[in-house]
mmCIF file of C-alpha atoms in Angstrom:
data_model
loop_
_atom_site.group_PDB
_atom_site.id
_atom_site.type_symbol
_atom_site.label_atom_id
_atom_site.label_comp_id
_atom_site.label_asym_id
_atom_site.label_seq_id
_atom_site.Cartn_x
_atom_site.Cartn_y
_atom_site.Cartn_z
ATOM 1 C CA UNK T 228 58.315 34.602 132.219
ATOM 2 C CA UNK T 229 56.100 37.659 131.029
ATOM 3 C CA UNK T 230 54.265 36.957 127.583
ATOM 4 C CA UNK T 231 52.694 39.713 125.571
ATOM 5 C CA UNK T 232 48.998 40.093 125.094
ATOM 6 C CA UNK T 233 47.927 39.668 121.592
ATOM 7 C CA UNK T 234 46.319 42.737 120.188
ATOM 8 C CA UNK T 235 43.588 43.151 117.205
ATOM 9 C CA UNK T 236 44.374 46.049 115.183
ATOM 10 C CA UNK T 237 41.734 47.666 113.114
ATOM 11 C CA UNK T 238 41.494 48.691 109.423
ATOM 12 C CA UNK T 239 39.784 52.069 108.536
ATOM 13 C CA UNK T 240 36.918 50.192 106.972
ATOM 14 C CA UNK T 241 36.491 48.216 110.137
ATOM 15 C CA UNK T 242 36.447 51.048 112.309
ATOM 16 C CA UNK T 243 34.003 53.052 110.007
ATOM 17 C CA UNK T 244 31.759 50.159 110.196
ATOM 18 C CA UNK T 245 31.810 50.366 114.044
ATOM 19 C CA UNK T 246 30.874 53.815 113.785
ATOM 20 C CA UNK T 247 27.959 53.183 111.025
ATOM 21 C CA UNK T 248 26.749 50.301 113.416
ATOM 22 C CA UNK T 249 26.667 52.494 116.602
ATOM 23 C CA UNK T 250 29.361 50.532 118.198
ATOM 24 C CA UNK T 251 31.244 53.597 118.598
ATOM 25 C CA UNK T 252 29.330 56.843 118.561
ATOM 26 C CA UNK T 253 29.645 60.758 119.232
ATOM 27 C CA UNK T 254 30.315 60.070 122.903
ATOM 28 C CA UNK T 255 33.006 57.897 122.356
ATOM 29 C CA UNK T 256 35.713 60.470 121.992
ATOM 30 C CA UNK T 257 38.289 58.441 120.148
ATOM 31 C CA UNK T 258 40.435 58.103 116.829
ATOM 32 C CA UNK T 259 42.223 55.381 115.000
ATOM 33 C CA UNK T 260 45.954 55.466 114.953
ATOM 34 C CA UNK T 261 47.768 52.799 113.295
ATOM 35 C CA UNK T 262 45.239 50.345 113.810
ATOM 36 C CA UNK T 263 44.579 51.110 117.457
ATOM 37 C CA UNK T 264 41.434 52.931 118.680
ATOM 38 C CA UNK T 265 42.679 55.293 121.129
ATOM 39 C CA UNK T 266 41.179 57.769 123.531
ATOM 40 C CA UNK T 267 41.366 61.368 122.715
ATOM 41 C CA UNK T 268 42.384 63.933 125.459
ATOM 42 C CA UNK T 269 39.643 66.317 126.580
ATOM 43 C CA UNK T 270 40.068 69.719 125.186
ATOM 44 C CA UNK T 271 40.978 72.591 127.522
ATOM 45 C CA UNK T 272 39.952 76.085 127.486
ATOM 46 C CA UNK T 273 43.162 77.680 125.806
ATOM 47 C CA UNK T 274 43.285 74.847 123.421
ATOM 48 C CA UNK T 275 39.472 75.438 122.493
ATOM 49 C CA UNK T 276 40.108 79.253 121.999
ATOM 50 C CA UNK T 277 43.264 78.733 119.872
ATOM 51 C CA UNK T 278 41.349 76.349 117.435
ATOM 52 C CA UNK T 279 38.562 78.971 117.280
ATOM 53 C CA UNK T 280 41.158 81.762 116.636
ATOM 54 C CA UNK T 281 42.967 79.619 114.015
ATOM 55 C CA UNK T 282 39.728 78.657 112.211
ATOM 56 C CA UNK T 283 38.531 82.218 112.136
ATOM 57 C CA UNK T 284 42.175 83.507 110.685
ATOM 58 C CA UNK T 285 42.048 80.860 107.996
ATOM 59 C CA UNK T 286 38.542 81.861 106.964
ATOM 60 C CA UNK T 287 39.659 85.391 106.679
ATOM 61 C CA UNK T 288 42.899 84.587 104.714
ATOM 62 C CA UNK T 289 42.057 81.591 102.573
ATOM 63 C CA UNK T 290 38.209 82.167 101.704
ATOM 64 C CA UNK T 291 37.035 79.710 99.260
ATOM 65 C CA UNK T 292 40.664 78.824 98.356
ATOM 66 C CA UNK T 293 40.715 76.018 100.565
ATOM 67 C CA UNK T 294 38.015 73.919 102.689
ATOM 68 C CA UNK T 295 38.715 74.454 106.334
ATOM 69 C CA UNK T 296 37.661 71.389 108.311
ATOM 70 C CA UNK T 297 37.820 71.605 112.071
ATOM 71 C CA UNK T 298 38.166 68.942 114.502
ATOM 72 C CA UNK T 299 37.162 66.252 111.633
ATOM 73 C CA UNK T 300 38.772 62.894 110.594
ATOM 74 C CA UNK T 301 41.153 62.517 107.735
ATOM 75 C CA UNK T 302 42.025 58.928 106.305
ATOM 76 C CA UNK T 303 45.846 57.980 106.388
ATOM 77 C CA UNK T 304 46.830 55.025 104.887
ATOM 78 C CA UNK T 305 44.579 51.908 105.775
ATOM 79 C CA UNK T 306 45.088 52.020 109.467
ATOM 80 C CA UNK T 307 44.652 55.472 110.621
ATOM 81 C CA UNK T 308 41.886 58.117 111.087
ATOM 82 C CA UNK T 309 43.169 60.914 113.099
ATOM 83 C CA UNK T 310 41.170 64.052 113.848
ATOM 84 C CA UNK T 311 43.452 66.983 113.632
ATOM 85 C CA UNK T 312 42.230 70.426 115.092
ATOM 86 C CA UNK T 313 42.277 71.940 111.650
ATOM 87 C CA UNK T 314 42.824 70.720 108.105
ATOM 88 C CA UNK T 315 43.082 73.000 105.124
ATOM 89 C CA UNK T 316 41.877 70.863 102.196
ATOM 90 C CA UNK T 317 42.052 71.249 98.506
ATOM 91 C CA UNK T 318 38.889 70.337 97.400
ATOM 92 C CA UNK T 319 35.300 72.049 97.864
ATOM 93 C CA UNK T 320 33.403 70.813 100.872
ATOM 94 C CA UNK T 321 31.034 68.864 98.962
ATOM 95 C CA UNK T 322 33.792 66.633 97.651
ATOM 96 C CA UNK T 323 33.949 65.044 101.109
ATOM 97 C CA UNK T 324 30.182 64.155 101.182
ATOM 98 C CA UNK T 325 30.767 60.526 100.539
ATOM 99 C CA UNK T 326 34.568 60.003 101.488
ATOM 100 C CA UNK T 327 36.977 61.212 104.002
ATOM 101 C CA UNK T 328 39.764 63.756 103.114
ATOM 102 C CA UNK T 329 43.268 61.842 102.436
ATOM 103 C CA UNK T 330 46.881 63.000 102.443
ATOM 104 C CA UNK T 331 46.395 63.883 98.657
ATOM 105 C CA UNK T 332 43.601 66.307 99.664
ATOM 106 C CA UNK T 333 45.564 67.992 102.653
ATOM 107 C CA UNK T 334 47.365 71.327 102.025
ATOM 108 C CA UNK T 335 48.097 71.737 105.865
ATOM 109 C CA UNK T 336 47.395 69.945 109.138
ATOM 110 C CA UNK T 337 47.149 71.820 112.293
ATOM 111 C CA UNK T 338 47.493 70.168 115.735
ATOM 112 C CA UNK T 339 47.031 72.338 118.771
ATOM 113 C CA UNK T 340 48.816 70.804 121.611
ATOM 114 C CA UNK T 341 49.387 71.400 125.296
ATOM 115 C CA UNK T 342 49.102 68.167 127.516
ATOM 116 C CA UNK T 343 49.539 65.796 124.210
ATOM 117 C CA UNK T 344 52.856 67.598 122.884
ATOM 118 C CA UNK T 345 55.076 64.257 123.474
ATOM 119 C CA UNK T 346 52.583 61.907 121.850
ATOM 120 C CA UNK T 347 52.091 64.485 118.872
ATOM 121 C CA UNK T 348 55.542 64.816 118.115
ATOM 122 C CA UNK T 349 56.247 61.027 118.468
ATOM 123 C CA UNK T 350 53.181 59.426 117.107
ATOM 124 C CA UNK T 351 51.193 61.917 115.255
ATOM 125 C CA UNK T 352 54.016 63.770 113.281
ATOM 126 C CA UNK T 353 55.615 60.687 111.982
ATOM 127 C CA UNK T 354 52.342 59.395 111.114
ATOM 128 C CA UNK T 355 51.376 62.424 108.974
ATOM 129 C CA UNK T 356 54.916 62.202 107.333
ATOM 130 C CA UNK T 357 54.656 58.552 106.654
ATOM 131 C CA UNK T 358 51.231 59.504 104.880
ATOM 132 C CA UNK T 359 52.746 62.119 102.796
ATOM 133 C CA UNK T 360 51.106 65.338 104.310
ATOM 134 C CA UNK T 361 52.945 68.160 102.897
ATOM 135 C CA UNK T 362 52.863 70.473 106.143
ATOM 136 C CA UNK T 363 51.947 70.026 109.688
ATOM 137 C CA UNK T 364 51.994 72.736 112.221
ATOM 138 C CA UNK T 365 52.005 71.940 115.852
ATOM 139 C CA UNK T 366 50.697 75.137 117.786
ATOM 140 C CA UNK T 367 52.881 74.482 121.103
ATOM 141 C CA UNK T 368 51.051 76.113 124.078
ATOM 142 C CA UNK T 369 53.692 74.688 126.331
ATOM 143 C CA UNK T 370 56.476 76.677 124.684
ATOM 144 C CA UNK T 371 54.514 79.702 122.907
ATOM 145 C CA UNK T 372 55.654 78.691 119.401
ATOM 146 C CA UNK T 373 54.253 77.141 116.181
ATOM 147 C CA UNK T 374 56.531 74.194 115.050
ATOM 148 C CA UNK T 375 56.181 73.809 111.232
ATOM 149 C CA UNK T 376 57.196 70.485 109.713
ATOM 150 C CA UNK T 377 57.529 70.192 105.942
ATOM 151 C CA UNK T 378 59.116 67.962 103.314
ATOM 152 C CA UNK T 379 57.960 64.469 104.087
ATOM 153 C CA UNK T 380 60.186 61.676 103.098
ATOM 154 C CA UNK T 381 60.748 58.247 104.634
ATOM 155 C CA UNK T 382 58.241 58.443 107.298
ATOM 156 C CA UNK T 383 59.836 61.756 108.663
ATOM 157 C CA UNK T 384 59.747 65.371 107.806
ATOM 158 C CA UNK T 385 62.970 66.626 106.637
ATOM 159 C CA UNK T 386 62.487 70.225 107.735
ATOM 160 C CA UNK T 387 61.214 71.474 110.943
ATOM 161 C CA UNK T 388 61.654 75.110 112.354
ATOM 162 C CA UNK T 389 59.864 76.813 115.261
ATOM 163 C CA UNK T 390 58.584 80.363 115.249
ATOM 164 C CA UNK T 391 58.032 82.001 118.564
ATOM 165 C CA UNK T 392 56.173 85.046 119.417
ATOM 166 C CA UNK T 393 56.774 88.114 117.361
ATOM 167 C CA UNK T 394 57.056 85.901 114.261
ATOM 168 C CA UNK T 395 54.843 84.869 111.449
ATOM 169 C CA UNK T 396 54.090 81.583 109.510
ATOM 170 C CA UNK T 397 53.179 81.669 105.898
ATOM 171 C CA UNK T 398 50.465 79.568 104.710
ATOM 172 C CA UNK T 399 51.565 76.687 102.394
ATOM 173 C CA UNK T 400 50.542 75.379 99.202
ATOM 174 C CA UNK T 401 50.155 78.623 97.389
ATOM 175 C CA UNK T 402 47.313 80.014 99.823
ATOM 176 C CA UNK T 403 47.840 83.805 100.289
ATOM 177 C CA UNK T 404 48.822 85.375 103.607
ATOM 178 C CA UNK T 405 50.485 84.462 106.897
ATOM 179 C CA UNK T 406 49.579 83.952 110.622
ATOM 180 C CA UNK T 407 51.136 86.081 113.379
ATOM 181 C CA UNK T 408 52.148 83.406 116.249
ATOM 182 C CA UNK T 409 51.079 86.192 118.881
ATOM 183 C CA UNK T 410 47.443 86.221 117.343
ATOM 184 C CA UNK T 411 47.428 82.689 117.460
ATOM 185 C CA UNK T 412 48.611 82.183 120.907
ATOM 186 C CA UNK T 413 46.438 84.841 122.423
#
């Protein structure tokens, strides 16, 4: 008869303490998801280029109307501190000197996905919905599209649509402009 091993789940506070005390450091490419410390997948060339293109586009489009946070953690609930590729945040950068951005600060989270597409859809998107993140984009490098998730309710997004090459995606939250999918995908 097989028995399951007991797992220890971590709170955000415990996770932050491990970072503060040097138990986890910059060489540990990890994030906290639902209380578990999980390894992050290494970033490939196309993924990195896409993040750079998007961050550049966002700087042009939103300027000082939002804080553009690249590859930095956000605090979700008390058991998750994921590191989305890009977060557009409502407060000025200095607001985050002594605290992590939370779902109430987030205008948009962007996840660039190639090898992690299934995990992003099955784990990250529901986590973001549960936390009340108003809009999430998955830049789906496998299928050359941007998946747009909106209307979080009851741990899921009420609306999802995919925009392929030739299409555009409007910025959320009253931010000006739109992003051409072709420009993002290269």
